[in-house]
Structure formats: C-alpha cells, structure tokens
Short mmCIF file of C-alpha atoms in Angstrom, two decimals:
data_model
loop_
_atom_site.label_atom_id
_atom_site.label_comp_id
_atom_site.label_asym_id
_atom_site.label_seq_id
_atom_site.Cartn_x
_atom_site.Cartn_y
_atom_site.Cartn_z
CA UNK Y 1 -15.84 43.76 -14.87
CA UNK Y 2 -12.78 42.33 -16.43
CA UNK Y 3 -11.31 42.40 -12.69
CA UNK Y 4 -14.43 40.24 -11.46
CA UNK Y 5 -13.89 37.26 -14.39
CA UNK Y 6 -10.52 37.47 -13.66
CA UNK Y 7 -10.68 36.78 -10.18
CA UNK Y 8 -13.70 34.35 -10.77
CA UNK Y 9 -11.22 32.64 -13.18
CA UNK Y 10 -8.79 32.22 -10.82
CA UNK Y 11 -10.74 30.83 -7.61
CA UNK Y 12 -12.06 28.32 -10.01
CA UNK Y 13 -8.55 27.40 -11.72
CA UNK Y 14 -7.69 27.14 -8.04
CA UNK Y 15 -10.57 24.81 -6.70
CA UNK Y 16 -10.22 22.44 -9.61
CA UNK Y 17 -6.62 21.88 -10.30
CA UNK Y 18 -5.44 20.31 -6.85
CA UNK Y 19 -8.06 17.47 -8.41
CA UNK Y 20 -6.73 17.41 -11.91
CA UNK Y 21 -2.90 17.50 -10.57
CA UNK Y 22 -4.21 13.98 -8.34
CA UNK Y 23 -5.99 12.86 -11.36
CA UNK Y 24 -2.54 13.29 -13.41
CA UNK Y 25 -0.84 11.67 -11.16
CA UNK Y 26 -2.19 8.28 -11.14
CA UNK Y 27 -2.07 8.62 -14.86
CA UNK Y 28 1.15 9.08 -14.39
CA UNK Y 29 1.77 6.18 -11.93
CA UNK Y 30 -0.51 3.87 -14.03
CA UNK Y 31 1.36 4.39 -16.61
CA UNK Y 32 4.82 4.92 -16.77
CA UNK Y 33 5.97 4.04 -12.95
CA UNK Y 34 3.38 0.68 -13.14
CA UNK Y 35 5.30 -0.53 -16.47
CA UNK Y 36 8.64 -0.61 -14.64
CA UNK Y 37 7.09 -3.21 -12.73
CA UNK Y 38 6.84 -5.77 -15.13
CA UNK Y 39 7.40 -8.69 -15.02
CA UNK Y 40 6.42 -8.04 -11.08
CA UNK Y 41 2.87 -8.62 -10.33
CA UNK Y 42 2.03 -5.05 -9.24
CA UNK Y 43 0.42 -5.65 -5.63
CA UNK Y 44 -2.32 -2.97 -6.42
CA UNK Y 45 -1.65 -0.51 -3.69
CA UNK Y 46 -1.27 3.23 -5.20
CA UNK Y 47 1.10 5.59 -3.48
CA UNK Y 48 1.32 8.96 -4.84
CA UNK Y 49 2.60 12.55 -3.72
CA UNK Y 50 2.65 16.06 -5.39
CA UNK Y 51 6.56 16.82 -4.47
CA UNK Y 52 8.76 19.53 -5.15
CA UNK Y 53 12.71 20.53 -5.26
CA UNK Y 54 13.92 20.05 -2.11
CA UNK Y 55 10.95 17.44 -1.00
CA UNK Y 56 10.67 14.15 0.88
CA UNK Y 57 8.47 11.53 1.63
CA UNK Y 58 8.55 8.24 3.46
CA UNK Y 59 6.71 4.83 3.11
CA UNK Y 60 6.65 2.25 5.36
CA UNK Y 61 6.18 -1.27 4.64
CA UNK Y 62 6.30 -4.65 6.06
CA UNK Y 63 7.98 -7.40 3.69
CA UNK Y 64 7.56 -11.03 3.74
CA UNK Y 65 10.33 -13.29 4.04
CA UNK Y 66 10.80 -15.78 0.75
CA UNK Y 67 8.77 -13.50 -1.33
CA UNK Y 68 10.78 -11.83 -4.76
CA UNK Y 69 9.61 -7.89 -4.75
CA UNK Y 70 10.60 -4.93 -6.69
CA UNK Y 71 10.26 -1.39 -5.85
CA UNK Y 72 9.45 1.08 -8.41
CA UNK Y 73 9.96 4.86 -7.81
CA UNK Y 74 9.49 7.39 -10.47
CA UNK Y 75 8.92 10.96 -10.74
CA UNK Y 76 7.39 12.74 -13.52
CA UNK Y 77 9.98 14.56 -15.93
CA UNK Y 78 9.65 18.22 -15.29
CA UNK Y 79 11.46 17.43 -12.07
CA UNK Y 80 15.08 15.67 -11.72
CA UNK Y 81 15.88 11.83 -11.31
CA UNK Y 82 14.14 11.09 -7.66
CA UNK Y 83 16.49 9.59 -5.12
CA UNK Y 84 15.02 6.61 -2.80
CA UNK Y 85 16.73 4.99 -0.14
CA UNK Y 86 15.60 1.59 1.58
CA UNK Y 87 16.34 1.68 5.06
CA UNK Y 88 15.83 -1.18 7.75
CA UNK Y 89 14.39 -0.97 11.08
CA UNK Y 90 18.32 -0.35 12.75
CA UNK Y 91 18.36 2.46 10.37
CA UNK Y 92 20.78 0.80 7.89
CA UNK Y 93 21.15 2.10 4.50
CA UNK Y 94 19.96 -1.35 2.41
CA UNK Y 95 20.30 0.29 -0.51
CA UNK Y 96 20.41 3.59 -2.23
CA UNK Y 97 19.61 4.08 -6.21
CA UNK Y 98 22.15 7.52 -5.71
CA UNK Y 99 24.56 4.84 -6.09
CA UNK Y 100 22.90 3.21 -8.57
CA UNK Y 101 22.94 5.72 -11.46
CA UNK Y 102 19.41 6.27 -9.69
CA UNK Y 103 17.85 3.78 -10.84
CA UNK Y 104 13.92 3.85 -10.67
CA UNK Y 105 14.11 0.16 -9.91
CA UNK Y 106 15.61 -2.06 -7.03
CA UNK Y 107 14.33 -6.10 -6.78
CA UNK Y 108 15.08 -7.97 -3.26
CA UNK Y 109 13.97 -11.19 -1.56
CA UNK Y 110 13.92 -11.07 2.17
CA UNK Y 111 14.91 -14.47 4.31
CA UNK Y 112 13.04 -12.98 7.22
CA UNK Y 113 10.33 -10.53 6.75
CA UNK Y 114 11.11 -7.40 7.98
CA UNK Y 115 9.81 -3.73 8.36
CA UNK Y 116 11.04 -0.99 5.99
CA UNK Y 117 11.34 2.24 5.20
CA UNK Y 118 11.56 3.75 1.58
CA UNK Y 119 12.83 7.63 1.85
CA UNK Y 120 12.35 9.49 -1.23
CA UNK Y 121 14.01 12.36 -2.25
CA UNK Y 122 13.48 15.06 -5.00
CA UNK Y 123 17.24 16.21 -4.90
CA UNK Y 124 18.41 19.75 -5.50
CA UNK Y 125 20.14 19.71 -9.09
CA UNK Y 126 21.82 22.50 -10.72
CA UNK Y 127 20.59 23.51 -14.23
CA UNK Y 128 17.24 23.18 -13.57
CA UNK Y 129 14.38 26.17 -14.70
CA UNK Y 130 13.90 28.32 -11.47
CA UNK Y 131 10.57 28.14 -11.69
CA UNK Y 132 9.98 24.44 -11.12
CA UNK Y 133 6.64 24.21 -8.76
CA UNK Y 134 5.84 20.68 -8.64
CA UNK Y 135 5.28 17.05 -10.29
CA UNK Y 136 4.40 13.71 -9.35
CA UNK Y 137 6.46 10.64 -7.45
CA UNK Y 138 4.88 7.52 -7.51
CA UNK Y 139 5.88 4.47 -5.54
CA UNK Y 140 4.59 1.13 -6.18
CA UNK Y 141 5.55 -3.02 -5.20
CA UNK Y 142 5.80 -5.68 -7.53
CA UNK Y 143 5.65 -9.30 -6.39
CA UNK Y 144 6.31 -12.83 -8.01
CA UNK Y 145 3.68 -15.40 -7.86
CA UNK Y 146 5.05 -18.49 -6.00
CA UNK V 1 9.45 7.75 -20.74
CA UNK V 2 6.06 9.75 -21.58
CA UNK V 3 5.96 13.61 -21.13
CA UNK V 4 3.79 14.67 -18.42
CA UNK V 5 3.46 18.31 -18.06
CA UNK V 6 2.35 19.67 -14.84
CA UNK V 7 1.08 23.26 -14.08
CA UNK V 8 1.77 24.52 -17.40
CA UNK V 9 -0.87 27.35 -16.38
CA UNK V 10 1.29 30.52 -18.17
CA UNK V 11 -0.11 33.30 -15.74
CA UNK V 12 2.39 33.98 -12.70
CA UNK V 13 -0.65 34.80 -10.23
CA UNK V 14 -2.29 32.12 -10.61
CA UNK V 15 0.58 29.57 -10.61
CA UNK V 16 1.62 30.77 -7.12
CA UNK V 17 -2.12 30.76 -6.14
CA UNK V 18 -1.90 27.09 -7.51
CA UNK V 19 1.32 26.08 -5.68
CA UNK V 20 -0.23 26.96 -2.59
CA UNK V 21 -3.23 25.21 -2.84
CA UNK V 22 -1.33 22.09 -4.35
CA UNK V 23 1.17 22.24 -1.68
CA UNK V 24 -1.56 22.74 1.34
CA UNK V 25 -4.10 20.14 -0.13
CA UNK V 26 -2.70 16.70 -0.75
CA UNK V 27 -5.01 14.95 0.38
CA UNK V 28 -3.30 13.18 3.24
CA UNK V 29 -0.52 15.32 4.29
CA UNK V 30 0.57 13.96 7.47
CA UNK V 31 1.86 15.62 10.29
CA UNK V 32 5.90 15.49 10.84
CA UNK V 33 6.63 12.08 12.62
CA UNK V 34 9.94 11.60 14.91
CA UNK V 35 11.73 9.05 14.79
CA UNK V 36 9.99 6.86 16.92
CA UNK V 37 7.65 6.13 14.30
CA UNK V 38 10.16 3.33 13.33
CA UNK V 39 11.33 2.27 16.86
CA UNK V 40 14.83 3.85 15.11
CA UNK V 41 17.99 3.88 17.02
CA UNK V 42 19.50 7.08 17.04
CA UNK V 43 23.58 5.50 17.94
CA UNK V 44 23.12 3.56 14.91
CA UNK V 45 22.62 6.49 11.98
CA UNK V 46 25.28 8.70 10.11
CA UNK V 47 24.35 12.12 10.54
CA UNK V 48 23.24 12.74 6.99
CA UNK V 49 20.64 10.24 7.32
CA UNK V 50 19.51 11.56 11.15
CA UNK V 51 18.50 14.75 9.39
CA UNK V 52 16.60 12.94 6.73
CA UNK V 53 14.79 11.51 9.21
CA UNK V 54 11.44 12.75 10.11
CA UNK V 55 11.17 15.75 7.83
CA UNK V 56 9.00 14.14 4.89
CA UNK V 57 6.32 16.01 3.59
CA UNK V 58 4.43 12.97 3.21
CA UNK V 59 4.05 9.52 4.83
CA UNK V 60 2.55 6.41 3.82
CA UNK V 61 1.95 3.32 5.59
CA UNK V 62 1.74 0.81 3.44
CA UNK V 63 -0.70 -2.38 4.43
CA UNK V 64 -0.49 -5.68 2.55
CA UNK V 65 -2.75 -5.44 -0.46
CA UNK V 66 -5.59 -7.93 -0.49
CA UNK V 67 -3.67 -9.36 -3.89
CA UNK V 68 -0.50 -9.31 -1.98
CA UNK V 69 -2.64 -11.17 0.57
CA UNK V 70 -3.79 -13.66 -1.17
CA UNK V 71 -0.17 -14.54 -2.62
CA UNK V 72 0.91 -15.01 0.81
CA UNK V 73 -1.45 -17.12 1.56
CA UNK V 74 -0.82 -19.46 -1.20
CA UNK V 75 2.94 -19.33 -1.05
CA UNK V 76 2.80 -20.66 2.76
CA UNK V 77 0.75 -23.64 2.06
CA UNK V 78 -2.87 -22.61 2.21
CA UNK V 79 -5.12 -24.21 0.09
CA UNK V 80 -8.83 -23.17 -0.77
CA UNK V 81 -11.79 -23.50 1.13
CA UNK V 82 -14.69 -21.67 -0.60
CA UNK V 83 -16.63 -21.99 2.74
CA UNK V 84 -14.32 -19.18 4.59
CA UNK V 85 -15.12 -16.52 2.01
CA UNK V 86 -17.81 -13.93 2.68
CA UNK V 87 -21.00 -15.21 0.92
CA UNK V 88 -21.55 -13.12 -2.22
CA UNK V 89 -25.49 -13.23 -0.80
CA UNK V 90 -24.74 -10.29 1.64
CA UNK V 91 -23.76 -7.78 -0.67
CA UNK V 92 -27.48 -6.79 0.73
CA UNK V 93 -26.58 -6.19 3.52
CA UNK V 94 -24.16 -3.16 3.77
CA UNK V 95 -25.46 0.23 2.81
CA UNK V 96 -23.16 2.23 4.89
CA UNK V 97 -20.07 3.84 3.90
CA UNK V 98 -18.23 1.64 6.54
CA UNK V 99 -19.86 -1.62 5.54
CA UNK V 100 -19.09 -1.30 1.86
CA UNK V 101 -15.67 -0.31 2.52
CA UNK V 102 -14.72 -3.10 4.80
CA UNK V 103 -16.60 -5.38 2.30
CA UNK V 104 -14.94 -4.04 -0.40
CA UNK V 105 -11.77 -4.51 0.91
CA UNK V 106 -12.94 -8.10 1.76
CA UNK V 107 -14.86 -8.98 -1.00
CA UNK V 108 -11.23 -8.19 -3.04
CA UNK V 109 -9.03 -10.21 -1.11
CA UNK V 110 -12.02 -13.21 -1.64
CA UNK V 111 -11.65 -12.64 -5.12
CA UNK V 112 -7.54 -12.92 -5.17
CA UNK V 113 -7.32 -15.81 -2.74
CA UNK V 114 -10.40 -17.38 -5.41
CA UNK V 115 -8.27 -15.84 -8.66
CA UNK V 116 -4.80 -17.30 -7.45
CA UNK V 117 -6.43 -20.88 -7.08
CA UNK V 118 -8.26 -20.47 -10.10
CA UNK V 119 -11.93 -20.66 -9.31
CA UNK V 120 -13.20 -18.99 -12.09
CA UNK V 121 -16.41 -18.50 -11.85
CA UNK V 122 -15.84 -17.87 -7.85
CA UNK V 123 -13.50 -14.97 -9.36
CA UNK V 124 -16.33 -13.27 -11.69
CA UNK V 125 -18.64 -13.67 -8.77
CA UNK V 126 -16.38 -11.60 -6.28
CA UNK V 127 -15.48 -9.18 -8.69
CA UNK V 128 -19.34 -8.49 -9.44
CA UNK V 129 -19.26 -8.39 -5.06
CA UNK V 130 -16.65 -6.21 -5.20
CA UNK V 131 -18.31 -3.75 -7.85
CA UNK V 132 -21.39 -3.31 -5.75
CA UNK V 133 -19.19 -2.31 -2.90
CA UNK V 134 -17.45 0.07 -5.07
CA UNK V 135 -20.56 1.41 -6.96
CA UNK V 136 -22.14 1.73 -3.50
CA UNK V 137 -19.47 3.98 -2.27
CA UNK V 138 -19.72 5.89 -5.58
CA UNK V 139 -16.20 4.93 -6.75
CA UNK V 140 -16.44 5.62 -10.19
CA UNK V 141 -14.99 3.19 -13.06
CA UNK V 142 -12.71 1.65 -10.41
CA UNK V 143 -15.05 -1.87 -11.62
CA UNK V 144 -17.22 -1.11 -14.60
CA UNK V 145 -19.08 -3.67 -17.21
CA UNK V 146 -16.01 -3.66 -18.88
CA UNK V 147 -13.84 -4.90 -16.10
CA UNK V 148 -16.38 -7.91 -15.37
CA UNK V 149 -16.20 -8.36 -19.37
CA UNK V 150 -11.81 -8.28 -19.57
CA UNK V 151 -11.80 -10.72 -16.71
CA UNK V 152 -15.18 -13.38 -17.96
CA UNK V 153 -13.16 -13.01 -21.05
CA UNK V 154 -9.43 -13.80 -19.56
CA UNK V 155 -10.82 -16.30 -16.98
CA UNK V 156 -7.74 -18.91 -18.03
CA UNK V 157 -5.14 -16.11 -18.50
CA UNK V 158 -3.58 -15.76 -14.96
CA UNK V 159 -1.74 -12.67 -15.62
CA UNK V 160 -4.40 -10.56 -16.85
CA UNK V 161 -6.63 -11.43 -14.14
CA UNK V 162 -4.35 -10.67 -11.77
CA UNK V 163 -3.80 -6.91 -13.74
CA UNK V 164 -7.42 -6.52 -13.85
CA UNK V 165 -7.30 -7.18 -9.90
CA UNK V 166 -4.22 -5.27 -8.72
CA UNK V 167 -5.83 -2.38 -11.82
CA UNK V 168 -8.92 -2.44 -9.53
CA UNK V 169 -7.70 -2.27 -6.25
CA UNK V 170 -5.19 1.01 -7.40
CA UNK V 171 -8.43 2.84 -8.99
CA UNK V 172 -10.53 2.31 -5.49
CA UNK V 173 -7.99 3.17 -3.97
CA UNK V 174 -6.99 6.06 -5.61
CA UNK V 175 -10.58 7.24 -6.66
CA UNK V 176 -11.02 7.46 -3.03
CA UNK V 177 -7.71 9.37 -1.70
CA UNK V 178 -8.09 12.07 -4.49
CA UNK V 179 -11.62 12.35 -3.66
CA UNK V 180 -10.51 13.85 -0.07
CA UNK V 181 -12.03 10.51 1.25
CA UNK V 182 -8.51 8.50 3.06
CA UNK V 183 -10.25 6.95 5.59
CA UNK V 184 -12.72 5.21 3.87
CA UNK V 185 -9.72 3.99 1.81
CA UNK V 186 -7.93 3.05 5.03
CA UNK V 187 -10.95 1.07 5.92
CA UNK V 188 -10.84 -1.00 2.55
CA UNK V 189 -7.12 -1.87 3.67
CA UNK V 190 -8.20 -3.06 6.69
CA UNK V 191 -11.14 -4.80 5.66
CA UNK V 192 -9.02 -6.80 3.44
CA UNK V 193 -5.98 -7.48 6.12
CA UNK V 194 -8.26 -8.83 8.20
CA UNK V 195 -10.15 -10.94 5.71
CA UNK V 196 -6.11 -12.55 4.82
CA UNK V 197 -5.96 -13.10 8.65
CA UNK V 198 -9.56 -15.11 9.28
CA UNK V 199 -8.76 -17.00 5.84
CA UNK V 200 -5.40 -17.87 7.34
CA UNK V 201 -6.30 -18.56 11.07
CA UNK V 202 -8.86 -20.76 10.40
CA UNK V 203 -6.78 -22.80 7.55
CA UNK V 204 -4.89 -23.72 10.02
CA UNK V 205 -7.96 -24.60 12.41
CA UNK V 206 -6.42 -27.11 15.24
CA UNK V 207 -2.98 -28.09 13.42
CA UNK V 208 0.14 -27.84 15.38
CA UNK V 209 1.46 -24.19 15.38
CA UNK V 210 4.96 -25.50 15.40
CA UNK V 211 7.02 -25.67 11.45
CA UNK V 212 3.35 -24.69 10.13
CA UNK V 213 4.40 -21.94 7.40
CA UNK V 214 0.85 -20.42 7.35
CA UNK V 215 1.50 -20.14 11.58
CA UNK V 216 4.45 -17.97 10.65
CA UNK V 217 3.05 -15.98 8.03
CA UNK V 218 -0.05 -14.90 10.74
CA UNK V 219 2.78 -14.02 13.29
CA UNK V 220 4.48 -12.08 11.03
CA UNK V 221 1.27 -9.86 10.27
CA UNK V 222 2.45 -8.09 13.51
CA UNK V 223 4.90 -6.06 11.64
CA UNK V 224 2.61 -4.93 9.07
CA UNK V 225 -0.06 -4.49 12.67
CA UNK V 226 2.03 -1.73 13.72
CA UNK V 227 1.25 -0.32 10.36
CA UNK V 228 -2.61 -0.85 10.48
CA UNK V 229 -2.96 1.18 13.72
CA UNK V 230 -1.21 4.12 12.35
CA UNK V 231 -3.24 4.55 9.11
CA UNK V 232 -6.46 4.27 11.42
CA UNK V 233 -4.60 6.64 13.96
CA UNK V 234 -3.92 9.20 10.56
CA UNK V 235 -7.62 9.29 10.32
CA UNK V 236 -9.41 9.02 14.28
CA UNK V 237 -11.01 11.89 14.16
CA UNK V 238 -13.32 10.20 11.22
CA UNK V 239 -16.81 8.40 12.72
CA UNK V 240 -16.33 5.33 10.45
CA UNK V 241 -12.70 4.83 11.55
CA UNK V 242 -13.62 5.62 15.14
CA UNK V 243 -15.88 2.67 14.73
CA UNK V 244 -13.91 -0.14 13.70
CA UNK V 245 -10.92 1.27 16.27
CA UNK V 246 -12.37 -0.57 19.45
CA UNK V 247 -11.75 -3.99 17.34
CA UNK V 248 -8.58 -3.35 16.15
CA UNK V 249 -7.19 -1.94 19.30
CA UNK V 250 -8.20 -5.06 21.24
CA UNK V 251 -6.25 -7.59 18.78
CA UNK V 252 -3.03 -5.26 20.29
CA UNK V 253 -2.88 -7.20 23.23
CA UNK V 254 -2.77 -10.45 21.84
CA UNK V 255 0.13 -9.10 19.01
CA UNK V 256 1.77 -7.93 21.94
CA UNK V 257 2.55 -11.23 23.22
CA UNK V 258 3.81 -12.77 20.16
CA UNK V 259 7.42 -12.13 19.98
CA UNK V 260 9.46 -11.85 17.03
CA UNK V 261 12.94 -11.55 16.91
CA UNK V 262 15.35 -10.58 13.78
CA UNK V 263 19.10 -10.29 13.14
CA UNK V 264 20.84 -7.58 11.41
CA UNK V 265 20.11 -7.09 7.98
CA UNK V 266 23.22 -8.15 5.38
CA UNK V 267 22.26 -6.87 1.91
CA UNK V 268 24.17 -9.10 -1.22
CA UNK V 269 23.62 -8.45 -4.14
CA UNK V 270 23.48 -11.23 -7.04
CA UNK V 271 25.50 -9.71 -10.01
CA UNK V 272 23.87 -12.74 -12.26
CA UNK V 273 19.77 -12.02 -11.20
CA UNK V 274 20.24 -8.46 -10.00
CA UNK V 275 18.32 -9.41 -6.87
CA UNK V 276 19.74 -8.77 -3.41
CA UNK V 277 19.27 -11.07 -0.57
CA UNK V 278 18.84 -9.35 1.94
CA UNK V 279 20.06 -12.15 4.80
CA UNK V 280 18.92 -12.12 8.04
CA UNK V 281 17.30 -14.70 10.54
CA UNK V 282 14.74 -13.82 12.82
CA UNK V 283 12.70 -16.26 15.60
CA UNK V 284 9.62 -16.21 16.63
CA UNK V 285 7.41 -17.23 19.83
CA UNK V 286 4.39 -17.62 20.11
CA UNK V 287 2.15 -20.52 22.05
CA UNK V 288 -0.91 -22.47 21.30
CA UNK V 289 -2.74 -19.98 23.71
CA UNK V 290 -1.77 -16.89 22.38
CA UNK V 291 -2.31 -18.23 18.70
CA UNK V 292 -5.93 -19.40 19.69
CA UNK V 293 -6.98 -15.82 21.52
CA UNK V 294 -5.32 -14.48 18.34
CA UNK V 295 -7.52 -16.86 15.94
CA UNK V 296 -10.78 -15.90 18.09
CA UNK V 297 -10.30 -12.59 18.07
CA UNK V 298 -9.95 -12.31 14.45
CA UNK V 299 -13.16 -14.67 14.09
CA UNK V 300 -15.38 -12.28 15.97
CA UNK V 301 -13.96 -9.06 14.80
CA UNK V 302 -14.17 -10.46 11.20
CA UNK V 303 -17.95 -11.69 11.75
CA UNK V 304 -18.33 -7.99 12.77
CA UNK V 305 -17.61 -6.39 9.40
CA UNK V 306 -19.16 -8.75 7.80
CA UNK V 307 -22.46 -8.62 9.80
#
C-alpha cells in the first residue's frame, strides 16, 4: 500500500512541478531580472528557460536604429553568474559580460538597426554542489521613450 | 538579489524523475538550428564561438512587442489617428482562439500607440478590448479589475501606464507559453506586428517614401520579418498558425524586394553614459511600387484578422 501512495506521490509531484518550476520562473523574471531594467521601459516581451550547468540558449532579435536599449540577463542563484554574449549578424563578438565582471546588464544604441543574437551561457564553475539540477535565466529589453 | 529556491524536493527518486520531466518539457524546446538560422559566415568566427553556435537548448525569436511598437512609431514621426485603430465595437466579433489572439495582440499595440500619445480614455478603452481578448482565451489575471483600476487611476502618470502595459503583455504572454499553448502566443505577436505595420503604412498614406523616417522604420520591419516566419514555422503543425501562414507568407515576396544594406558593426563604448554605440551605416532601397504592394498587402491581410 505504502508502495502505491508512493508511486501515486510521485507521478503527481512529477505532472505538477514542470508548471510550478514555469510559474517560478516568471516570478523570478518579474521580479528580480525586470528591476534591472529600470530606468528602461521594459518592452513587455517575457523570455524564460529552465537551464542547467553546462546549458545554452539563444535569442534573436531585431534592433532599431536611434533607439537607447538595455539587455537584462539573470539567472536565479542556485546556479552560477550566467554568461551572455551579443553577437551581430557577421558573427562578431559586440560584447561579452565574461569581460565585464558578468554583468547582468549591457545598454546600447544602434545607428542602423540591425539583427542580433544574444547567446547565453550557464558556465561550468568549480565549487559548485554536485547536485545542481536546474534554475531559471530570464532575458528581457528595456527601451527609452523618445 | 532575492533567494529563489528551485527543486528543493529532498527525495533523490523523485528529483531525477523531476529533472527529466523539467528538462524534456519546456514548453517550447526547439529543435537544434545550424547556423544558417542567422545567414552566419562561417570564415568570419573564432573557433570557440563556431562551437557555441547552434547547440542551444533553447531558442527564442524575439518579435517587436506591441509597446516596443508603438515607441517606434512615435519616435519616427507618426502622429495619432484614432481612425486606424481597430474599433473597440468588434470585440463581438471574435470567439475563436485565433481571432482573440490576433486581436489581442492588436487590441495591445492600439492601446500603446493610444497610451504613448496620451489618449486617456482611448487607453482605458483598449485595455478593457484587450481584457476581453484575454479573458476569452482564458488567460487568467494577465488583465483583471484591478489592472483597468491601476491604469483609470494613473491615467496622467506615463510611467505606470506604460508598466501596467509592458506588466500585461509579459503575463499573456507568459500565461500562455507555460500553459503548453506557444502558438497562440506567437499569434498575439503577430497580431500586434502587423497592427504597428497598417498603423505605420497608412500614416504615411501617399507622402514621398524618400527621407520619410516612418518609410524607414516599415523597411526595416524586414529584419524583425525573418523573425516572424520562424516563430510561425516553430509552431506549423498548429491549425490556428496554419491559418494565418498563407498571409504572412505572401507579404515574403514583397520584403524580398526591399533591399537593405549594413556596414560592419564598430562597438564604442562611452566611459561617461556606459552606453555603446554600436556604429554602423546601412542603405536601403526600396521604390514607390514595392512600398505600395507592401502597404496593400498589409491593408488586406490586416482587415483579415480583424474581420
């Protein structure tokens, strides 16, 4: 019997948590990575990812020319300081926070607009618990108002 | 920074059984993209960044958010003509999933375009729009009685009402990506893209295309086109999306003969504002034609969604 509620217990932690780890993490990016974005107008749009040691993900964007944006990337704290590079369209490196004490942070103007990609990175760092499954990266735009 | 604690669950079992089924069910896990994806050069890359490349877990393509939209809009020169928004009288008129997600999308960018040329009671009006999309496609609390409240009551305070806009826009959005529902929130995108694009196109009506600012800022939507057809592309396979794909697709030939052309990219940095410039000139081409097919196309595609 004990077998049965255990297993019931389990397919139901299961079916639920994938929700309440999503639900978490626009918590998470409402509250913490949104605030970095200030005194940026945040443009609204909500990028989130469940990411691990060792994980990437990529964003691509279209920016306007004349317009004053920030990027904000954060991860949640049960994983390291997230790495994000900004890369243009010939592949150039436009910036990388690695270099910047990683910074969660980077503000830009464009003179033409221009496609981009953001590549984020949840870096491999020693002295961290082994048993590390998981936490949030958020990614989010800030604009000023002309 | 605030402690978030994720899968704090203490049993071993079940936090592999968990990792699993975190891992495996993101909700819009995409399939590893080459490098194509970004028209990239491959002669142009150090080899650290060539195996970055194309191995993310996760990809986003990121469209213009109706807010974003709106600020475009205004920054090029546009000024506001309460005759080009969708009337708030059809909210009626859409009772499928597809038509309140392209309205929503549209109805939002209406309200920002209203908000950022502060037509107040245009604003409340849109927002109450937008909540019947939202309600309609059972997004809870995204716009509740409390949002229309915040905003009646911060009508003259520009920055809240555009945090109660972009706060909006993130909890649709979100509500419906963790709800296993990405296509009806790629639909929203696009409802509201194309909404930026009528409002713009027919701003600038029969003016010259040539030094018009609002011209340029429609040309340069084909970037953020490329961008549109692969969030539709992520989800083809859905009926709704499948729907508005004819449309879209068509508008593809037009883009295609627009040409836009940009120099290298030369970040500086500004030690004093901590803003880069990132300086670079780029040309465009485009002809009367080409910007009127454009212009119709947009006209009938938008009367479409909002039919």
């Amino acid at each position: 019997m004990k077998r049965i509620i255990l297993k019931i217990v389990v397919i139901a932690a299961v079916a639920f948590v994938p929700f309440t780890l999503n639900a978490q993490c626009k918590g998470f990016a409402k509250k913490i990575c949104k605030v970095e974005l200030t005194p940026y107008i945040h443009d609204g749009n909500y990028h989130a990812a469940m990411l691990t040691i060792g994980e990437e993900a990529e964003l691509y964007k279209t920016f306007y020319s004349d317009t004053d944006y920030r990027i904000s990337v954060c991860g949640s704290d049960e994983l390291p300081d997230i790495e994000f590079r900004v890369i243009d369209s010939d592949r150039n490196v436009l910036y990388t926070n690695k270099s910047n004490d990683y910074s969660r942070i980077w503000d830009f103007r464009l003179e033409a607009s221009q496609q981009l990609k953001i590549f984020i990175l949840v870096p491999a760092t020693e002295g961290l618990p082994e048993d590390i499954l998981g936490g949030c990266v958020a990614i989010m735009f800030g604009f000023k108002e002309k | 920074m605030g402690k978030k604690i994720f899968l704090s669950i203490p049993v071993k079992l079940i936090a592999i059984f968990l990792a699993a089924v975190m891992f495996s069910g993101c909700a819009s896990d995409k399939q590893r993209r080459t490098d194509e994806d970004f028209g990239l050069d491959s002669t142009e890359i150090s080899e650290d960044l060539l195996d970055d490349i194309g191995t993310a877990k996760q990809i986003f393509y990121s469209l213009p958010s109706p807010l974003e939209t709106a600020m475009l809009l205004k920054s090029a020169g546009a000024t506001y003509n309460e005759e080009l928004l969708n009337p708030v009288s059809n909210t009626s008129n859409y009772t499928t999933n597809r038509t309140m997600a392209l309205n929503l999308g549209i109805y939002t960018t209406d309200l920002s375009f209203a908000s950022l040329f502060d037509q107040t009671q245009t604003s409340i009006d849109y927002m109450n729009a937008a909540k019947q999309m939202a309600d309609g496609l059972g997004i809870l609390d995204a716009i509740d009685n409390n949002t229309i409240e915040r905003l009646e009551e911060n009508i003259n305070n520009r920055d809240v009402i555009m945090d109660i806009i972009s706060e909006t826009i993130m909890s649709s959005s979100s509500f419906l990506t963790e709800n296993e529902r990405p296509a009806l929130a790629s639909i929203v995108l696009v409802g509201g893209w194309i909404e930026g694009l009528y409002i713009a196109t027919s701003l600038v009506g029969d003016s010259p295309i040539e030094d018009n600012k609002l011209v340029e800022r429609i040309v340069d939507q084909k970037l953020s086109f490329e961008w549109v057809l692969k969030l539709l592309e992520d989800n083809q396979d859905h009926p709704d999306v499948i729907a508005i794909m004819e449309g879209i697709n068509d508008l593809k030939s037009t883009f295609d003969k627009i040409t836009i052309t940009t120099s290298k990219i030369q970040p500086v940095p500004d030690e004093e504002s901590n803003v880069t410039i990132l300086k670079s000139e780029s040309t465009i081409r485009i002809t009367p034609a080409i910007f009127n097919e454009l212009s119709e196309k947009i006209r009938t595609l938008r009367q479409n969604f909002i039919s």
